[in-house]
Amino acid sequence: MSRLLPLLLLLAMPALAVIETYQFSDPALERRYQALSEELRCPKCQNQNIADSNAPISQDLRRLLYEQLEAGATDDEIRQYMVDRYGEFVRYRPRFSGATAMLWLAPLLLLAVGLVIVVMTLRGRGKPTEAADLSEDEQRRLRALMEKADQDQ
Amino acid sequence: MPARLKLFLPLILFVVLALFLMRGLSLDPKELPSALIDKPFPVFTLPALGRDELLDKEAVTGEVALFNVWATWCVSCRVEHPYLTQLAGQGVAIYGINYKDEDTAALGWLRELGDPYIASIADREGTLGLDLGVYGAPETYLVDADGLVRYRHVGVVDQRVWGTILQPLYQQLQQEKESQ
């Protein structure tokens, strides 16, 4: 088995080669390639970025990204190039606009709602509740009921 | 906040959430509006499939026409092919964009199944497809007489799609052209 293991590991290697690799002239370009390919969305599969997706269109977009990075395009130029062709949809971090306002503001809004609930709950906890203040009549009735319960036992 | 209103808070939150989710049910996430709507058809120069000539934007625009992105590896393209042939028979102008395909396979397909296209642009590398924002075949673009992209349909063009969406727009664009 111990001899077989390295062989088995070799067999598993092609699984890693599903997504092609590119040789960059500069490590900085490679870092930007990683960042951008995680930020750009695959138009075909919709819930994956182009770094994760093995769809043909994602392969094309990765190659394009590589070529543009090597040609010296800035991140913004590349994003704009993609948006011009595939729409704002292609960005996982879309520009702030009327259509995307909800997307950007919802977390803040929910956080605010949560804080309000926490504050209200904490305030309510400090105060003695009204239910604890029984009138004299009620106190007497309560004592009577409890005594009755004791006798019943 | 009055205590009574507080009791209704969960219900209000539920209704708001339910409305959002209901809306989500009736949305088709595959229906992406093209980024090129009302923008010019991309400039290109590519060979014509099976002919010894080059096609460019000027050669294929000027009339209202459909641009159908197809390929022999695309299963749904085979499904819509008979309907496209029927439309072409009715005089609808259709250009093909043979997307990331091999010429021999594509020519064999047209010989076997019929050729509804005025001409097919051989987009072997998918460069025109990229400029159009194609993300898979079949896709069909409606381009007006001024060379502006007016509509993009993703998926198979059938009787329903043609009758309810493409045909009304196609006729409207042709009227626009005649009134100019």
XYZ file of C-alpha atoms in Angstrom:
333
model
C 0.000 0.000 0.000
C 2.813 2.398 0.912
C 4.260 1.882 -2.552
C 0.916 2.303 -4.211
C 0.131 5.583 -2.496
C 2.503 7.813 -4.500
C 1.166 6.231 -7.671
C -2.393 6.906 -6.596
C -1.482 10.501 -5.801
C -0.062 10.857 -9.306
C -3.359 9.634 -10.686
C -5.155 12.425 -8.856
C -3.048 15.168 -10.470
C -5.174 15.721 -13.602
C -7.988 16.912 -11.338
C -5.908 19.995 -10.600
C -5.292 20.679 -14.262
C -8.923 21.383 -15.098
C -8.302 25.116 -15.055
C -5.402 26.257 -17.183
C -2.494 28.244 -15.803
C -0.765 31.241 -17.280
C 2.849 32.342 -17.023
C 3.012 35.972 -15.994
C 5.943 38.233 -16.680
C 5.487 39.846 -13.276
C 4.178 38.362 -9.991
C 2.153 41.555 -9.454
C 0.209 40.772 -12.628
C -0.535 37.318 -11.324
C -1.933 38.745 -8.092
C -4.151 41.119 -10.066
C -5.225 38.214 -12.294
C -6.288 36.252 -9.206
C -8.140 39.206 -7.727
C -9.937 40.131 -10.959
C -10.862 36.583 -11.908
C -12.488 36.201 -8.497
C -14.361 39.476 -8.901
C -15.679 38.804 -12.416
C -18.748 36.687 -12.738
C -19.270 33.931 -15.270
C -22.171 35.091 -17.496
C -23.181 31.523 -18.281
C -23.179 29.875 -14.873
C -24.248 32.979 -12.978
C -23.333 31.879 -9.469
C -19.648 31.335 -10.020
C -16.795 33.701 -10.680
C -14.644 33.094 -13.728
C -11.831 31.745 -11.526
C -14.041 28.876 -10.336
C -15.982 28.157 -13.477
C -15.003 25.683 -16.133
C -17.537 26.939 -18.674
C -16.041 27.726 -22.107
C -16.981 31.373 -21.770
C -15.054 31.586 -18.484
C -12.000 30.071 -20.157
C -12.277 32.734 -22.855
C -12.646 35.511 -20.312
C -9.664 34.255 -18.316
C -7.537 34.215 -21.455
C -8.739 37.699 -22.280
C -7.959 38.854 -18.748
C -4.458 37.416 -19.033
C -3.845 39.078 -22.395
C -5.114 42.424 -21.204
C -3.031 42.328 -18.032
C 0.093 41.504 -20.029
C -0.769 44.319 -22.443
C -0.711 46.746 -19.542
C -4.413 47.501 -19.043
C -5.457 48.868 -15.652
C -7.972 47.053 -13.445
C -10.608 49.677 -14.202
C -10.045 49.416 -17.951
C -10.478 45.646 -17.795
C -13.638 45.920 -15.689
C -15.054 48.489 -18.100
C -14.212 46.284 -21.088
C -16.140 43.405 -19.537
C -19.091 45.591 -18.500
C -19.322 47.066 -22.027
C -19.898 43.569 -23.388
C -21.635 41.631 -20.640
C -23.291 44.388 -18.627
C -22.958 45.304 -14.963
C -24.023 41.731 -14.265
C -20.494 40.504 -14.903
C -19.175 42.205 -11.762
C -19.561 40.706 -8.345
C -18.939 44.176 -6.974
C -21.218 46.292 -9.172
C -21.146 50.055 -9.289
C -23.454 51.829 -6.892
C -26.594 52.847 -8.809
C -30.362 52.865 -8.470
C -30.567 49.219 -9.434
C -27.810 48.086 -7.088
C -28.572 50.436 -4.162
C -30.555 47.715 -2.409
C -27.654 45.317 -2.782
C -25.167 47.703 -1.221
C -27.408 49.146 1.485
C -29.284 46.051 2.651
C -26.490 44.824 4.966
C -26.205 48.264 6.614
C -29.979 48.469 6.887
C -30.222 45.019 8.466
C -27.393 45.884 10.860
C -29.262 49.036 11.910
C -32.482 47.062 12.439
C -30.553 44.513 14.511
C -28.977 47.249 16.668
C -32.372 48.838 17.285
C -33.764 45.478 18.389
C -30.779 44.862 20.694
C -31.053 48.336 22.265
C -34.793 47.980 22.779
C -34.426 44.526 24.313
C -31.650 45.630 26.694
C -33.637 48.667 27.824
C -36.725 46.596 28.463
C -34.737 44.149 30.554
C -33.558 46.789 33.078
C -37.064 47.943 34.014
C -39.227 45.969 36.422
C -42.217 44.758 34.497
C -45.656 46.054 35.301
C -46.983 42.569 35.827
C -44.853 42.225 38.991
C -46.701 45.094 40.684
C -49.808 43.430 42.060
C -52.416 45.411 43.894
C -53.165 44.549 47.520
C -56.296 42.705 46.476
C -54.312 40.615 44.016
C -51.616 39.879 46.617
C -54.281 38.619 49.008
C -55.836 36.462 46.287
C -52.460 35.045 45.351
C -51.691 34.126 48.983
C -55.081 32.474 49.301
C -54.567 30.478 46.121
C -51.115 29.323 47.187
C -52.331 28.266 50.623
C -55.158 26.376 48.984
C -52.659 24.667 46.702
C -50.515 23.670 49.717
C -53.565 22.178 51.458
C -54.549 20.247 48.352
C -51.222 18.471 48.266
C -43.754 52.229 19.900
C -47.175 51.102 21.131
C -47.171 47.529 22.409
C -49.958 46.594 20.021
C -47.892 47.597 16.962
C -44.913 45.681 18.294
C -46.951 42.488 18.130
C -47.489 42.995 14.427
C -43.802 43.535 13.675
C -43.032 39.880 12.826
C -46.058 39.786 10.533
C -44.996 42.983 8.761
C -41.464 41.636 8.319
C -42.863 38.377 6.997
C -45.090 40.118 4.453
C -42.218 42.279 3.185
C -39.966 39.242 2.856
C -42.708 37.199 1.205
C -43.303 39.935 -1.382
C -39.611 39.986 -2.268
C -39.459 36.209 -2.550
C -42.683 36.069 -4.600
C -41.169 38.537 -7.049
C -38.061 36.377 -7.186
C -40.110 33.343 -8.175
C -41.370 34.999 -11.344
C -37.953 36.312 -12.426
C -35.889 34.299 -14.876
C -32.230 34.739 -13.914
C -31.172 33.587 -17.398
C -32.836 36.590 -18.989
C -29.975 39.018 -19.043
C -30.471 42.183 -20.992
C -27.647 42.540 -23.489
C -25.173 45.303 -22.697
C -25.381 46.250 -26.386
C -29.057 47.160 -26.566
C -29.424 50.322 -28.677
C -25.675 50.314 -29.273
C -23.952 49.708 -32.614
C -23.234 46.174 -33.780
C -19.505 45.606 -33.157
C -17.040 46.346 -35.929
C -15.438 43.178 -37.283
C -13.784 41.620 -40.298
C -14.126 37.855 -40.524
C -14.294 35.256 -43.293
C -17.636 34.135 -44.662
C -18.275 30.470 -43.972
C -17.709 28.399 -47.103
C -17.028 31.379 -49.347
C -13.772 32.905 -50.377
C -14.577 36.382 -49.106
C -14.359 38.539 -46.002
C -17.393 39.979 -44.285
C -17.417 43.170 -42.263
C -20.009 45.214 -40.431
C -20.912 47.277 -43.510
C -21.547 44.128 -45.551
C -24.114 42.692 -43.139
C -25.935 45.778 -41.845
C -28.274 48.191 -43.593
C -31.376 46.051 -43.438
C -33.325 44.872 -40.409
C -31.969 41.389 -39.746
C -31.573 38.622 -37.219
C -28.091 37.473 -36.260
C -28.192 33.907 -35.057
C -25.233 32.599 -33.080
C -24.907 28.893 -33.811
C -22.450 26.026 -33.752
C -22.458 22.334 -34.562
C -21.499 21.495 -30.943
C -24.624 23.265 -29.735
C -27.503 20.877 -29.197
C -30.215 23.531 -28.901
C -29.093 24.997 -32.236
C -30.183 21.794 -33.926
C -33.560 22.191 -32.219
C -34.148 25.702 -33.526
C -32.662 25.123 -36.973
C -35.879 23.938 -38.684
C -37.753 26.972 -37.380
C -35.055 29.340 -38.627
C -35.276 27.651 -42.029
C -39.021 28.217 -41.982
C -38.553 31.905 -41.088
C -35.998 32.332 -43.856
C -38.561 30.808 -46.230
C -40.991 33.548 -45.188
C -38.427 36.150 -46.204
C -36.964 37.026 -42.806
C -33.361 38.180 -43.158
C -31.117 35.975 -41.025
C -27.330 36.067 -40.796
C -25.462 33.284 -39.053
C -22.570 33.711 -36.690
C -20.828 30.353 -36.658
C -19.404 30.570 -33.167
C -16.188 28.744 -32.185
C -16.774 25.982 -34.654
C -14.913 24.088 -37.344
C -15.659 25.093 -40.915
C -15.911 21.548 -42.275
C -18.360 20.476 -39.561
C -20.383 23.668 -40.003
C -20.582 23.299 -43.791
C -21.619 19.665 -43.389
C -24.414 20.765 -41.027
C -25.724 23.328 -43.524
C -25.630 20.796 -46.365
C -27.484 18.245 -44.291
C -30.062 20.448 -42.568
C -30.431 23.325 -45.004
C -29.017 26.834 -44.904
C -31.382 29.557 -43.645
C -28.628 32.168 -43.549
C -27.933 34.922 -46.070
C -24.346 34.354 -45.022
C -22.605 32.870 -42.009
C -19.771 34.756 -40.362
C -17.049 32.290 -39.419
C -16.178 33.393 -35.886
C -13.697 30.612 -35.211
C -12.005 32.227 -32.222
C -15.173 33.729 -30.806
C -13.861 37.290 -31.097
C -17.083 38.699 -32.561
C -18.998 36.666 -29.988
C -16.976 38.311 -27.254
C -17.649 41.811 -28.571
C -21.345 40.958 -28.786
C -21.398 39.619 -25.232
C -22.341 36.097 -26.343
C -22.087 33.645 -23.484
C -23.391 30.536 -25.151
C -25.181 29.390 -28.269
C -27.863 29.757 -29.424
C -28.378 33.473 -29.105
C -30.246 35.646 -31.563
C -29.769 39.383 -32.016
C -32.192 41.685 -33.759
C -30.307 44.464 -35.514
C -32.037 47.453 -37.104
C -31.332 49.163 -40.424
C -28.937 51.617 -38.731
C -26.831 48.738 -37.446
C -27.995 49.119 -33.833
C -28.609 46.038 -31.695
C -32.234 46.255 -30.587
C -32.896 42.914 -28.920
C -31.080 39.816 -27.776
C -32.762 36.477 -27.226
C -30.863 33.780 -25.357
C -31.930 30.244 -26.155
C -33.982 28.578 -28.844
C -36.061 30.728 -31.189
C -39.376 28.978 -31.680
C -42.887 29.908 -32.718
C -43.667 31.429 -29.311
C -40.520 33.561 -29.121
C -40.882 34.736 -32.708
C -44.611 35.417 -32.447
C -44.626 37.219 -29.109
C -41.294 39.052 -29.066
C -39.234 39.049 -32.233
C -41.849 39.420 -34.961
C -43.592 42.511 -33.517
C -40.222 44.195 -33.032
C -38.974 43.082 -36.455
C -42.032 44.553 -38.176
C -41.857 47.740 -36.137
C -38.198 48.223 -37.111
C -39.014 47.653 -40.765
C -41.756 50.281 -40.589
C -39.306 52.656 -38.934
C -36.934 52.074 -41.814
C -39.583 52.696 -44.479
C -40.760 55.912 -42.831
C -37.227 57.316 -42.891
